[in-house]
Amino acid sequence: MKKFFYLVLFFLIIAPMIHAQDNTVSAANPMIQYSGRIDFSNSLAPRFDWSGISITAAFHGTSIGFLLDDAGNNYNVIVDGQPNTVWAASASQPLYTVDNLAPGDHVVKIVKRTESLFGPATFKGLVLSPGETLSNAPTPPGRRVELIGDSYLCGYGVEAASIKCDNLRPYENAEKAFGSLVAQDLNAEYHLESFSGKGVVRNWGDPKTKSIDPFPALYDRIICRDTKTLWDFTKWTPNVVIIHLGFNDFSSPPGADRKEFGLGYIAFLKHIREKYPKAFIFCIAPDGWPVPLSTTVDEVVEKRHSAGDNNVQLITYPPVAPDEMGCDSHPNAIAQRKIADIVTAAIKTTLDW
């Protein structure tokens, strides 16, 4: 009787577990496509925390699972090019599944909606159903755009219906921010490094005119909040760099010193130029409040031209209308689309794309 009991137990519990393990695909599988700055020091458990990181898998079957160790981020799930659902990750859930698909070939892509302040994530592979097979993901676009900046590029509050939000997480969506929209308009793969509240020399709300950890201090990292991880800039080279920084330097008192800001911005542009000698850099700024920003960035661009770097250009956009604001007066999806239209048109004209 005991032997029969253990035999039943094996087929009901243990055998399915073994079978499931046989259908787990390692995160190191070359058929999985990654985009963005990702720490592959452990190829079986790559880590990431910047917005817009994406993982894409193509397969033949009806379902696929993603193994994520993540306590606080949200992900857009895109199935065969169409939005499917949003996953809100939690520490208690290791597996996130897309299922009930029609039998056949599918491409599933997940994109990290939320920014680094929600914590890092680790991807530990895929889970396929019995009989399913993985195939090569579609080739990414040939054009490449790097997006560098603040909450506007994070898509902070972009999906909110008003400026008052009790919780930012559900309303943040990097894919609806103007930078991601511009990349889509240009049919380009993008890398996104942005962090809400960061400035060129001063962060929002800092009682001093200069902060110890503005955005340039984070820029070289693979994991934004890990000082020990440094990005290898030879791994991925953009054709275009879009920068949206400076809002936080001036939008709260006492504001940055204008001269310090200019020097800091020039130093950051020089650093980016060292990494990408051939990229065209577009500096994006609002035309209006905060008043010193666009005029100062314009002066910075002119100084770069005088120094011989003519592949730098300022693009300005009008102030966001009060009825087109999401959380904490940030641009909602309508406003972000309007900014994207301006930036896309300027880039196409300048580069003849």
Steps between C-alpha positions, in 0.01 A plus 500: 500500500784738588675419173179583309463825693852616417454403136187717479682781679784480247271531198281772651767727648860405432473399134333827391773693683771309312313558175469873572871519570570334163308785334682782676715708266816653644529879505829447315325347198616698193149492350378737773532863394595768753499878457635758744774505758500160669755347736597161357775426754279204592371388160241273664351788700555835321410811706359836393326808641484776233166579337415356160704180535344236276519121467359333188437135427360332189352150531265245351219413739213641702665636818826629640618595849761751615691433823550834674648577839349846547332660800367825358495565123231494234537361147317550173433166333485512120384194306555485124546877488183584695464611867374207703511575872706660780684292757543647849790303642518396865755321714261210556451419131790348303316408177294723267318332214338585168263218410188403303664603173397345172727207402786620283789746489502796740729778616468622859682810620502642851606861562581647841258789549635627830827670589795415721350641817266196508799270541701253291373188328656166406392285205550126551376354175189384317256215558346329198214251500566138396578474131560871450820626339689828507603676178707806410343832594451760222809703412494841674484816286828624355464854634588561864393781732621558854268689736653681798310699757251551777137425588370613161689215332395259779137560412437618856123509558431482127191279535338693785172688457602788728801655671413337833622141529506298819743252341734565207571139403180418304518822298865497394561363151830567322354384169258794496772757572605718208845340463363150450239638261770675297696174476186326375438781249857461369479118497795483737609281789547709813689492826351711776686640802279734699425572864229722643612811687857497368664802342827593335653649816203522739216264582142605561434616856865528601539794744839569343583625152713193429428132577751227576326246274345665191430295191851501345623310808266211408544496125793256462333223701338179382290485816399857577517460876809278511825697489705187427339422164647694206356488149721402205420771244643291216215249530233725353556823307209736421454708187307759700514611864203685650553688827223647716670642808493830687139522607584386852796739523269803487140393578528521881670763716776600532579372150841422359760768439461574130875508434554172690217345302652607169842364592346175622295456184804564278705248700225240461475561125878459471477170689228371267697614196804305624285188517323561166721701260257469207158527668277803449395645838165673542448704819129534581366781720168677566460843341394699804479398865741436661621821333883459508496147357452525124708818470785347699489173304505706180818671623649159581427374148657811347813447706525142377469629144779749568712212631456319169216261592226585249305178554313648797162669471238653731134406454242688705133425567219718643392475865267213586136608521336467845234264361770269357675418826532177695652432842660805664445717190703279268390463135233238439487276193348774283771753595777244460375420149508871411860534622593187305351643180717811533817305575442239228438768236818688597713186492362390164571843355852522641608148407283457191354181644 
